[in-house]
């Protein structure tokens, strides 16, 4: 990896984390987007994934939810089923032209547990209303989702994740193009999940936000640059190296054949 003077401090891949990545290489049509990533996300950890545009951050989350099969290496989820994972894709990937209201959108967070054709009882409805209260949307239950602002819609999606009660929560740029007030409220929800010992992994761009709220960080520039305590990972030498790597990317490069000792 040619790390120069930069110290890499990836979390111990030999311990038993909730999610383990083993020499993971990911890509599209055999063009690699993430190379040789090894390490683990501890149960109950709160981690930011940062890096330049095109660094492979979204690709990594897609592999963790099983939406993308690795070109090489593997993702191991210890003791988790699909129902234990909540995934919030980037806003651009979320369809919201459906004629559905806020409450029913939140109740969709339950379908994995109750089945899509089972009727929703009063207790579940009550939980959905509570989740809407947590994200500051009481009174919006019957509002069509198409009529919401971007920030309000993101609050709805967080309420849906509250209801999902997942052990592993993956957020892809949850605060991009979201107003400051909503971001602060939704960061409170992230803190609440962390306090409940859920494992949260969020792709983020705002490094000040990462320093303030995320104890651990993975800095990715297609290859891992650093992974560990946020203050160590976001050291200037690491950020310079990530930027330099981004300048050298060739999207037409073939499949990486490097072997790991
Ligand atoms: N569906 C796809 N088909 C082909 N290539 C893709 C696809 N999705 C992403 N890529 C490519 O994979 C690489 C990594 O993309 P990815 O979206 O994971 O990066 P990112 O770090 O999340 O970027 P950003 O911060 O801009 O969202 C890029 O070169 C991108 O063009």
PDB file of C-alpha atoms and ligand atoms in Angstrom:
ATOM      1  CA  UNK A   1       0.000   0.000   0.000  1.00  0.00           C
ATOM      2  CA  UNK A   2       3.040   2.332   0.126  1.00  0.00           C
ATOM      3  CA  UNK A   3       1.995   4.142   3.313  1.00  0.00           C
ATOM      4  CA  UNK A   4       5.121   6.374   3.600  1.00  0.00           C
ATOM      5  CA  UNK A   5       5.236   7.885   7.086  1.00  0.00           C
ATOM      6  CA  UNK A   6       1.528   7.412   7.719  1.00  0.00           C
ATOM      7  CA  UNK A   7       0.651   5.038  10.544  1.00  0.00           C
ATOM      8  CA  UNK A   8      -2.284   2.761   9.808  1.00  0.00           C
ATOM      9  CA  UNK A   9      -4.344   1.718  12.816  1.00  0.00           C
ATOM     10  CA  UNK A  10      -7.073  -0.518  11.517  1.00  0.00           C
ATOM     11  CA  UNK A  11      -9.211  -2.171  14.185  1.00  0.00           C
ATOM     12  CA  UNK A  12      -8.074  -5.688  14.918  1.00  0.00           C
ATOM     13  CA  UNK A  13      -9.540  -7.957  12.265  1.00  0.00           C
ATOM     14  CA  UNK A  14      -8.782 -11.038  14.343  1.00  0.00           C
ATOM     15  CA  UNK A  15     -11.028 -10.041  17.281  1.00  0.00           C
ATOM     16  CA  UNK A  16     -14.743 -10.873  16.894  1.00  0.00           C
ATOM     17  CA  UNK A  17     -16.465  -7.725  15.601  1.00  0.00           C
ATOM     18  CA  UNK A  18     -20.128  -7.490  14.598  1.00  0.00           C
ATOM     19  CA  UNK A  19     -19.095  -6.900  10.972  1.00  0.00           C
ATOM     20  CA  UNK A  20     -15.781  -8.181   9.700  1.00  0.00           C
ATOM     21  CA  UNK A  21     -14.261  -7.246   6.343  1.00  0.00           C
ATOM     22  CA  UNK A  22     -11.612  -9.627   5.088  1.00  0.00           C
ATOM     23  CA  UNK A  23      -9.393  -8.481   2.220  1.00  0.00           C
ATOM     24  CA  UNK A  24     -12.519  -7.048   0.631  1.00  0.00           C
ATOM     25  CA  UNK A  25     -12.386  -5.896  -2.982  1.00  0.00           C
ATOM     26  CA  UNK A  26     -15.561  -4.446  -4.524  1.00  0.00           C
ATOM     27  CA  UNK A  27     -16.393  -3.094  -7.942  1.00  0.00           C
ATOM     28  CA  UNK A  28     -18.762  -2.845 -10.850  1.00  0.00           C
ATOM     29  CA  UNK A  29     -18.421  -4.868 -14.045  1.00  0.00           C
ATOM     30  CA  UNK A  30     -15.059  -6.042 -12.633  1.00  0.00           C
ATOM     31  CA  UNK A  31     -13.711  -2.475 -12.288  1.00  0.00           C
ATOM     32  CA  UNK A  32     -12.592  -2.157  -8.656  1.00  0.00           C
ATOM     33  CA  UNK A  33     -13.982   0.627  -6.462  1.00  0.00           C
ATOM     34  CA  UNK A  34     -12.670  -0.641  -3.089  1.00  0.00           C
ATOM     35  CA  UNK A  35      -9.436  -2.617  -2.753  1.00  0.00           C
ATOM     36  CA  UNK A  36      -8.164  -4.956  -0.057  1.00  0.00           C
ATOM     37  CA  UNK A  37     -10.072  -3.642   2.930  1.00  0.00           C
ATOM     38  CA  UNK A  38      -9.691  -5.599   6.176  1.00  0.00           C
ATOM     39  CA  UNK A  39     -10.913  -4.725   9.637  1.00  0.00           C
ATOM     40  CA  UNK A  40     -13.964  -4.862  11.834  1.00  0.00           C
ATOM     41  CA  UNK A  41     -16.814  -2.770  13.211  1.00  0.00           C
ATOM     42  CA  UNK A  42     -17.212  -3.584  16.918  1.00  0.00           C
ATOM     43  CA  UNK A  43     -20.648  -4.302  18.333  1.00  0.00           C
ATOM     44  CA  UNK A  44     -21.983  -0.988  19.669  1.00  0.00           C
ATOM     45  CA  UNK A  45     -19.458   1.180  17.800  1.00  0.00           C
ATOM     46  CA  UNK A  46     -20.294   4.479  16.093  1.00  0.00           C
ATOM     47  CA  UNK A  47     -18.176   4.960  12.973  1.00  0.00           C
ATOM     48  CA  UNK A  48     -17.997   7.565  10.222  1.00  0.00           C
ATOM     49  CA  UNK A  49     -16.847   6.514   6.753  1.00  0.00           C
ATOM     50  CA  UNK A  50     -15.180   9.439   4.998  1.00  0.00           C
ATOM     51  CA  UNK A  51     -13.112   9.979   1.871  1.00  0.00           C
ATOM     52  CA  UNK A  52     -13.032  11.856  -1.435  1.00  0.00           C
ATOM     53  CA  UNK A  53     -15.852  11.620  -3.990  1.00  0.00           C
ATOM     54  CA  UNK A  54     -15.770   8.243  -5.685  1.00  0.00           C
ATOM     55  CA  UNK A  55     -13.743   6.695  -2.842  1.00  0.00           C
ATOM     56  CA  UNK A  56     -16.043   3.681  -2.606  1.00  0.00           C
ATOM     57  CA  UNK A  57     -17.947   4.665   0.550  1.00  0.00           C
ATOM     58  CA  UNK A  58     -21.455   3.939  -0.802  1.00  0.00           C
ATOM     59  CA  UNK A  59     -20.131   0.822  -2.497  1.00  0.00           C
ATOM     60  CA  UNK A  60     -18.915  -0.450   0.885  1.00  0.00           C
ATOM     61  CA  UNK A  61     -22.349   0.042   2.499  1.00  0.00           C
ATOM     62  CA  UNK A  62     -24.019  -1.745  -0.439  1.00  0.00           C
ATOM     63  CA  UNK A  63     -21.714  -4.722   0.073  1.00  0.00           C
ATOM     64  CA  UNK A  64     -22.529  -4.794   3.786  1.00  0.00           C
ATOM     65  CA  UNK A  65     -26.279  -5.034   3.079  1.00  0.00           C
ATOM     66  CA  UNK A  66     -25.658  -7.741   0.502  1.00  0.00           C
ATOM     67  CA  UNK A  67     -26.693  -5.606  -2.492  1.00  0.00           C
ATOM     68  CA  UNK A  68     -23.272  -6.024  -4.110  1.00  0.00           C
ATOM     69  CA  UNK A  69     -21.311  -9.265  -4.270  1.00  0.00           C
ATOM     70  CA  UNK A  70     -17.566  -8.864  -3.521  1.00  0.00           C
ATOM     71  CA  UNK A  71     -15.097  -9.327  -6.382  1.00  0.00           C
ATOM     72  CA  UNK A  72     -12.737 -10.748  -3.776  1.00  0.00           C
ATOM     73  CA  UNK A  73     -12.595 -11.232  -0.011  1.00  0.00           C
ATOM     74  CA  UNK A  74     -15.704 -11.195   2.161  1.00  0.00           C
ATOM     75  CA  UNK A  75     -18.070  -9.411   4.533  1.00  0.00           C
ATOM     76  CA  UNK A  76     -18.953 -11.451   7.620  1.00  0.00           C
ATOM     77  CA  UNK A  77     -21.958 -10.403   9.702  1.00  0.00           C
ATOM     78  CA  UNK A  78     -21.773 -12.098  13.090  1.00  0.00           C
ATOM     79  CA  UNK A  79     -25.157 -13.266  14.346  1.00  0.00           C
ATOM     80  CA  UNK A  80     -27.127 -10.845  12.152  1.00  0.00           C
ATOM     81  CA  UNK A  81     -30.036 -11.597   9.837  1.00  0.00           C
ATOM     82  CA  UNK A  82     -31.404  -9.221   7.196  1.00  0.00           C
ATOM     83  CA  UNK A  83     -34.047  -8.062   9.711  1.00  0.00           C
ATOM     84  CA  UNK A  84     -31.290  -6.841  12.059  1.00  0.00           C
ATOM     85  CA  UNK A  85     -29.945  -4.355   9.492  1.00  0.00           C
ATOM     86  CA  UNK A  86     -31.391  -0.931   8.671  1.00  0.00           C
ATOM     87  CA  UNK A  87     -29.992   0.812   5.592  1.00  0.00           C
ATOM     88  CA  UNK A  88     -30.627   4.389   4.541  1.00  0.00           C
ATOM     89  CA  UNK A  89     -29.424   4.952   0.952  1.00  0.00           C
ATOM     90  CA  UNK A  90     -28.482   8.364  -0.447  1.00  0.00           C
ATOM     91  CA  UNK A  91     -31.507  10.613  -0.941  1.00  0.00           C
ATOM     92  CA  UNK A  92     -31.226  10.442  -4.719  1.00  0.00           C
ATOM     93  CA  UNK A  93     -31.864   6.679  -4.561  1.00  0.00           C
ATOM     94  CA  UNK A  94     -35.067   6.919  -2.498  1.00  0.00           C
ATOM     95  CA  UNK A  95     -38.307   6.939  -4.487  1.00  0.00           C
ATOM     96  CA  UNK A  96     -41.023   9.143  -3.023  1.00  0.00           C
ATOM     97  CA  UNK A  97     -43.616   9.561  -5.733  1.00  0.00           C
ATOM     98  CA  UNK A  98     -45.859   6.923  -4.137  1.00  0.00           C
ATOM     99  CA  UNK A  99     -49.302   8.103  -2.971  1.00  0.00           C
ATOM    100  CA  UNK A 100     -48.600   7.122   0.649  1.00  0.00           C
ATOM    101  CA  UNK A 101     -48.776   9.128   3.843  1.00  0.00           C
ATOM    102  CA  UNK A 102     -46.209   9.669   6.594  1.00  0.00           C
ATOM    103  CA  UNK A 103     -47.642   7.149   9.099  1.00  0.00           C
ATOM    104  CA  UNK A 104     -47.860   4.317   6.551  1.00  0.00           C
ATOM    105  CA  UNK A 105     -44.298   5.058   5.398  1.00  0.00           C
ATOM    106  CA  UNK A 106     -43.071   4.693   8.982  1.00  0.00           C
ATOM    107  CA  UNK A 107     -45.092   1.488   9.433  1.00  0.00           C
ATOM    108  CA  UNK A 108     -43.210  -0.002   6.478  1.00  0.00           C
ATOM    109  CA  UNK A 109     -40.321  -0.259   8.988  1.00  0.00           C
ATOM    110  CA  UNK A 110     -42.260  -3.168  10.489  1.00  0.00           C
ATOM    111  CA  UNK A 111     -43.025  -5.246   7.451  1.00  0.00           C
ATOM    112  CA  UNK A 112     -40.043  -7.568   7.865  1.00  0.00           C
ATOM    113  CA  UNK A 113     -41.365  -8.570  11.269  1.00  0.00           C
ATOM    114  CA  UNK A 114     -45.139  -8.625  10.723  1.00  0.00           C
ATOM    115  CA  UNK A 115     -45.239  -9.548   7.016  1.00  0.00           C
ATOM    116  CA  UNK A 116     -46.487  -7.184   4.371  1.00  0.00           C
ATOM    117  CA  UNK A 117     -50.052  -8.618   4.195  1.00  0.00           C
ATOM    118  CA  UNK A 118     -50.715  -8.782   7.959  1.00  0.00           C
ATOM    119  CA  UNK A 119     -52.836  -5.983   9.315  1.00  0.00           C
ATOM    120  CA  UNK A 120     -51.123  -3.448  11.543  1.00  0.00           C
ATOM    121  CA  UNK A 121     -52.518  -3.407  15.080  1.00  0.00           C
ATOM    122  CA  UNK A 122     -53.020  -0.480  17.436  1.00  0.00           C
ATOM    123  CA  UNK A 123     -49.788  -1.187  19.365  1.00  0.00           C
ATOM    124  CA  UNK A 124     -47.685  -0.874  16.223  1.00  0.00           C
ATOM    125  CA  UNK A 125     -49.507   2.244  15.186  1.00  0.00           C
ATOM    126  CA  UNK A 126     -48.745   3.670  18.640  1.00  0.00           C
ATOM    127  CA  UNK A 127     -45.038   2.866  18.215  1.00  0.00           C
ATOM    128  CA  UNK A 128     -45.028   4.564  14.821  1.00  0.00           C
ATOM    129  CA  UNK A 129     -46.614   7.667  16.339  1.00  0.00           C
ATOM    130  CA  UNK A 130     -43.990   7.636  19.105  1.00  0.00           C
ATOM    131  CA  UNK A 131     -41.207   7.367  16.525  1.00  0.00           C
ATOM    132  CA  UNK A 132     -42.688  10.359  14.676  1.00  0.00           C
ATOM    133  CA  UNK A 133     -42.711  12.294  17.955  1.00  0.00           C
ATOM    134  CA  UNK A 134     -39.007  11.464  18.518  1.00  0.00           C
ATOM    135  CA  UNK A 135     -38.110  12.969  15.116  1.00  0.00           C
ATOM    136  CA  UNK A 136     -40.339  16.018  15.696  1.00  0.00           C
ATOM    137  CA  UNK A 137     -43.139  15.110  13.267  1.00  0.00           C
ATOM    138  CA  UNK A 138     -46.169  14.698  15.550  1.00  0.00           C
ATOM    139  CA  UNK A 139     -49.224  15.915  13.664  1.00  0.00           C
ATOM    140  CA  UNK A 140     -47.773  14.962  10.249  1.00  0.00           C
ATOM    141  CA  UNK A 141     -49.219  11.410  10.275  1.00  0.00           C
ATOM    142  CA  UNK A 142     -51.656  11.864   7.373  1.00  0.00           C
ATOM    143  CA  UNK A 143     -49.496  14.196   5.282  1.00  0.00           C
ATOM    144  CA  UNK A 144     -48.615  12.654   1.846  1.00  0.00           C
ATOM    145  CA  UNK A 145     -44.847  12.070   1.665  1.00  0.00           C
ATOM    146  CA  UNK A 146     -44.709  13.837  -1.710  1.00  0.00           C
ATOM    147  CA  UNK A 147     -45.660  17.084   0.088  1.00  0.00           C
ATOM    148  CA  UNK A 148     -42.742  17.015   2.556  1.00  0.00           C
ATOM    149  CA  UNK A 149     -39.518  19.030   2.414  1.00  0.00           C
ATOM    150  CA  UNK A 150     -36.232  17.105   2.080  1.00  0.00           C
ATOM    151  CA  UNK A 151     -35.562  17.570   5.798  1.00  0.00           C
ATOM    152  CA  UNK A 152     -39.047  16.407   6.822  1.00  0.00           C
ATOM    153  CA  UNK A 153     -38.771  13.356   4.577  1.00  0.00           C
ATOM    154  CA  UNK A 154     -35.414  12.466   6.121  1.00  0.00           C
ATOM    155  CA  UNK A 155     -37.083  12.695   9.554  1.00  0.00           C
ATOM    156  CA  UNK A 156     -39.722  10.208   8.317  1.00  0.00           C
ATOM    157  CA  UNK A 157     -37.018   7.788   7.181  1.00  0.00           C
ATOM    158  CA  UNK A 158     -35.300   8.042  10.578  1.00  0.00           C
ATOM    159  CA  UNK A 159     -38.653   7.352  12.288  1.00  0.00           C
ATOM    160  CA  UNK A 160     -39.002   4.274  10.102  1.00  0.00           C
ATOM    161  CA  UNK A 161     -35.542   3.111  11.207  1.00  0.00           C
ATOM    162  CA  UNK A 162     -36.464   3.726  14.854  1.00  0.00           C
ATOM    163  CA  UNK A 163     -39.328   1.305  14.361  1.00  0.00           C
ATOM    164  CA  UNK A 164     -37.122  -1.246  12.635  1.00  0.00           C
ATOM    165  CA  UNK A 165     -35.248  -1.742  15.907  1.00  0.00           C
ATOM    166  CA  UNK A 166     -32.124  -2.866  13.999  1.00  0.00           C
ATOM    167  CA  UNK A 167     -28.793  -3.856  15.604  1.00  0.00           C
ATOM    168  CA  UNK A 168     -26.773  -2.565  12.653  1.00  0.00           C
ATOM    169  CA  UNK A 169     -27.688   0.810  11.135  1.00  0.00           C
ATOM    170  CA  UNK A 170     -26.040   1.972   7.899  1.00  0.00           C
ATOM    171  CA  UNK A 171     -26.549   5.590   6.820  1.00  0.00           C
ATOM    172  CA  UNK A 172     -25.339   6.901   3.449  1.00  0.00           C
ATOM    173  CA  UNK A 173     -24.848  10.684   3.610  1.00  0.00           C
ATOM    174  CA  UNK A 174     -27.860  11.157   5.894  1.00  0.00           C
ATOM    175  CA  UNK A 175     -27.308  14.906   6.346  1.00  0.00           C
ATOM    176  CA  UNK A 176     -26.347  15.993   2.828  1.00  0.00           C
ATOM    177  CA  UNK A 177     -28.684  18.809   1.658  1.00  0.00           C
ATOM    178  CA  UNK A 178     -30.522  18.676   5.004  1.00  0.00           C
ATOM    179  CA  UNK A 179     -31.060  21.876   7.037  1.00  0.00           C
ATOM    180  CA  UNK A 180     -29.050  22.482  10.230  1.00  0.00           C
ATOM    181  CA  UNK A 181     -32.004  22.088  12.603  1.00  0.00           C
ATOM    182  CA  UNK A 182     -32.994  18.728  11.130  1.00  0.00           C
ATOM    183  CA  UNK A 183     -29.356  17.589  11.121  1.00  0.00           C
ATOM    184  CA  UNK A 184     -29.034  18.428  14.836  1.00  0.00           C
ATOM    185  CA  UNK A 185     -32.272  16.565  15.657  1.00  0.00           C
ATOM    186  CA  UNK A 186     -31.259  13.503  13.627  1.00  0.00           C
ATOM    187  CA  UNK A 187     -27.768  13.505  15.196  1.00  0.00           C
ATOM    188  CA  UNK A 188     -29.638  13.196  18.523  1.00  0.00           C
ATOM    189  CA  UNK A 189     -31.299  10.062  17.152  1.00  0.00           C
ATOM    190  CA  UNK A 190     -27.876   8.692  16.144  1.00  0.00           C
ATOM    191  CA  UNK A 191     -26.608   9.396  19.687  1.00  0.00           C
ATOM    192  CA  UNK A 192     -29.664   7.624  21.109  1.00  0.00           C
ATOM    193  CA  UNK A 193     -28.903   4.534  18.952  1.00  0.00           C
ATOM    194  CA  UNK A 194     -25.292   4.613  20.124  1.00  0.00           C
ATOM    195  CA  UNK A 195     -26.483   4.856  23.762  1.00  0.00           C
ATOM    196  CA  UNK A 196     -28.628   1.761  23.122  1.00  0.00           C
ATOM    197  CA  UNK A 197     -25.431  -0.080  21.990  1.00  0.00           C
ATOM    198  CA  UNK A 198     -26.578  -0.420  18.404  1.00  0.00           C
ATOM    199  CA  UNK A 199     -23.797  -0.369  15.804  1.00  0.00           C
ATOM    200  CA  UNK A 200     -24.012   2.682  13.545  1.00  0.00           C
ATOM    201  CA  UNK A 201     -21.928   3.295  10.415  1.00  0.00           C
ATOM    202  CA  UNK A 202     -22.490   6.568   8.536  1.00  0.00           C
ATOM    203  CA  UNK A 203     -20.967   7.896   5.316  1.00  0.00           C
ATOM    204  CA  UNK A 204     -20.323  11.581   5.927  1.00  0.00           C
ATOM    205  CA  UNK A 205     -18.580  14.520   4.256  1.00  0.00           C
ATOM    206  CA  UNK A 206     -18.527  17.136   7.033  1.00  0.00           C
ATOM    207  CA  UNK A 207     -15.304  16.429   8.951  1.00  0.00           C
ATOM    208  CA  UNK A 208     -16.194  18.855  11.774  1.00  0.00           C
ATOM    209  CA  UNK A 209     -19.397  16.905  12.318  1.00  0.00           C
ATOM    210  CA  UNK A 210     -17.407  13.666  12.315  1.00  0.00           C
ATOM    211  CA  UNK A 211     -14.907  15.033  14.872  1.00  0.00           C
ATOM    212  CA  UNK A 212     -17.741  16.231  17.104  1.00  0.00           C
ATOM    213  CA  UNK A 213     -20.032  13.196  17.033  1.00  0.00           C
ATOM    214  CA  UNK A 214     -18.278  10.068  15.756  1.00  0.00           C
ATOM    215  CA  UNK A 215     -15.680   8.370  17.993  1.00  0.00           C
ATOM    216  CA  UNK A 216     -14.316   6.138  15.202  1.00  0.00           C
ATOM    217  CA  UNK A 217     -13.618   6.777  11.533  1.00  0.00           C
ATOM    218  CA  UNK A 218     -12.699   4.783   8.451  1.00  0.00           C
ATOM    219  CA  UNK A 219     -10.895   6.964   5.896  1.00  0.00           C
ATOM    220  CA  UNK A 220     -11.267   5.359   2.504  1.00  0.00           C
ATOM    221  CA  UNK A 221      -9.745   6.336  -0.829  1.00  0.00           C
ATOM    222  CA  UNK A 222     -10.583   3.115  -2.663  1.00  0.00           C
ATOM    223  CA  UNK A 223      -7.837   1.645  -0.478  1.00  0.00           C
ATOM    224  CA  UNK A 224      -8.104   2.061   3.275  1.00  0.00           C
ATOM    225  CA  UNK A 225      -5.999   5.020   4.433  1.00  0.00           C
ATOM    226  CA  UNK A 226      -6.689   4.764   8.171  1.00  0.00           C
ATOM    227  CA  UNK A 227      -9.294   3.282  10.505  1.00  0.00           C
ATOM    228  CA  UNK A 228      -9.538   3.824  14.226  1.00  0.00           C
ATOM    229  CA  UNK A 229      -9.952   6.726  16.646  1.00  0.00           C
ATOM    230  CA  UNK A 230     -11.345   9.734  14.767  1.00  0.00           C
ATOM    231  CA  UNK A 231      -8.684  12.183  16.001  1.00  0.00           C
ATOM    232  CA  UNK A 232      -5.912   9.864  14.742  1.00  0.00           C
ATOM    233  CA  UNK A 233      -7.578   8.996  11.457  1.00  0.00           C
ATOM    234  CA  UNK A 234      -8.335  12.606  10.488  1.00  0.00           C
ATOM    235  CA  UNK A 235      -4.712  13.669  11.000  1.00  0.00           C
ATOM    236  CA  UNK A 236      -3.570  16.029   8.207  1.00  0.00           C
ATOM    237  CA  UNK A 237      -1.091  13.499   6.763  1.00  0.00           C
ATOM    238  CA  UNK A 238      -3.906  10.980   6.225  1.00  0.00           C
ATOM    239  CA  UNK A 239      -6.208  13.550   4.601  1.00  0.00           C
ATOM    240  CA  UNK A 240      -3.438  14.695   2.252  1.00  0.00           C
ATOM    241  CA  UNK A 241      -2.749  11.109   1.290  1.00  0.00           C
ATOM    242  CA  UNK A 242      -6.452  10.408   0.605  1.00  0.00           C
ATOM    243  CA  UNK A 243      -6.672  13.475  -1.623  1.00  0.00           C
ATOM    244  CA  UNK A 244      -3.495  12.527  -3.503  1.00  0.00           C
ATOM    245  CA  UNK A 245      -4.846   9.039  -4.147  1.00  0.00           C
ATOM    246  CA  UNK A 246      -8.105  10.460  -5.530  1.00  0.00           C
ATOM    247  CA  UNK A 247      -6.153  12.544  -8.045  1.00  0.00           C
ATOM    248  CA  UNK A 248      -4.551   9.364  -9.415  1.00  0.00           C
ATOM    249  CA  UNK A 249      -7.725   7.297  -9.950  1.00  0.00           C
ATOM    250  CA  UNK A 250      -8.332   5.692 -13.291  1.00  0.00           C
ATOM    251  CA  UNK A 251     -11.942   4.544 -13.643  1.00  0.00           C
ATOM    252  CA  UNK A 252     -10.991   2.312 -16.584  1.00  0.00           C
ATOM    253  CA  UNK A 253      -8.392   0.373 -14.569  1.00  0.00           C
ATOM    254  CA  UNK A 254      -8.766  -3.394 -14.662  1.00  0.00           C
ATOM    255  CA  UNK A 255      -9.298  -5.740 -11.743  1.00  0.00           C
ATOM    256  CA  UNK A 256      -6.668  -5.406  -9.036  1.00  0.00           C
ATOM    257  CA  UNK A 257      -4.513  -8.528  -8.865  1.00  0.00           C
ATOM    258  CA  UNK A 258      -2.491  -7.624  -5.802  1.00  0.00           C
ATOM    259  CA  UNK A 259      -2.124 -10.491  -3.380  1.00  0.00           C
ATOM    260  CA  UNK A 260      -2.048  -9.883   0.314  1.00  0.00           C
ATOM    261  CA  UNK A 261       0.614 -11.651   2.393  1.00  0.00           C
TER     262      UNK A 261
HETATM  263  N1  LIG B   1     -23.750   1.329 -10.205  1.00  0.00           N
HETATM  264  C1  LIG B   1     -22.486   1.592 -10.572  1.00  0.00           C
HETATM  265  N2  LIG B   1     -22.005   1.161 -11.759  1.00  0.00           N
HETATM  266  C2  LIG B   1     -20.737   1.408 -12.138  1.00  0.00           C
HETATM  267  N3  LIG B   1     -19.834   2.102 -11.393  1.00  0.00           N
HETATM  268  C3  LIG B   1     -20.269   2.580 -10.214  1.00  0.00           C
HETATM  269  C4  LIG B   1     -21.600   2.358  -9.740  1.00  0.00           C
HETATM  270  N4  LIG B   1     -21.733   2.953  -8.520  1.00  0.00           N
HETATM  271  C5  LIG B   1     -20.530   3.513  -8.251  1.00  0.00           C
HETATM  272  N5  LIG B   1     -19.662   3.286  -9.265  1.00  0.00           N
HETATM  273  C6  LIG B   1     -18.259   3.725  -9.311  1.00  0.00           C
HETATM  274  O1  LIG B   1     -17.576   3.181  -8.183  1.00  0.00           O
HETATM  275  C7  LIG B   1     -16.675   4.139  -7.640  1.00  0.00           C
HETATM  276  C8  LIG B   1     -17.019   4.369  -6.167  1.00  0.00           C
HETATM  277  O2  LIG B   1     -18.313   4.971  -6.095  1.00  0.00           O
HETATM  278  P1  LIG B   1     -19.072   5.223  -4.715  1.00  0.00           P
HETATM  279  O3  LIG B   1     -20.405   5.795  -5.055  1.00  0.00           O
HETATM  280  O4  LIG B   1     -19.019   4.019  -3.871  1.00  0.00           O
HETATM  281  O5  LIG B   1     -18.139   6.354  -4.065  1.00  0.00           O
HETATM  282  P2  LIG B   1     -18.449   7.317  -2.847  1.00  0.00           P
HETATM  283  O6  LIG B   1     -17.200   7.335  -2.034  1.00  0.00           O
HETATM  284  O7  LIG B   1     -19.706   6.921  -2.156  1.00  0.00           O
HETATM  285  O8  LIG B   1     -18.616   8.710  -3.603  1.00  0.00           O
HETATM  286  P3  LIG B   1     -19.496  10.033  -3.250  1.00  0.00           P
HETATM  287  O9  LIG B   1     -18.865  10.649  -2.035  1.00  0.00           O
HETATM  288  O10 LIG B   1     -19.298  10.868  -4.483  1.00  0.00           O
HETATM  289  O11 LIG B   1     -20.921   9.584  -3.045  1.00  0.00           O
HETATM  290  C9  LIG B   1     -16.789   5.391  -8.509  1.00  0.00           C
HETATM  291  O12 LIG B   1     -15.780   5.349  -9.493  1.00  0.00           O
HETATM  292  C10 LIG B   1     -18.155   5.237  -9.153  1.00  0.00           C
HETATM  293  O13 LIG B   1     -18.187   5.882 -10.405  1.00  0.00           O
END
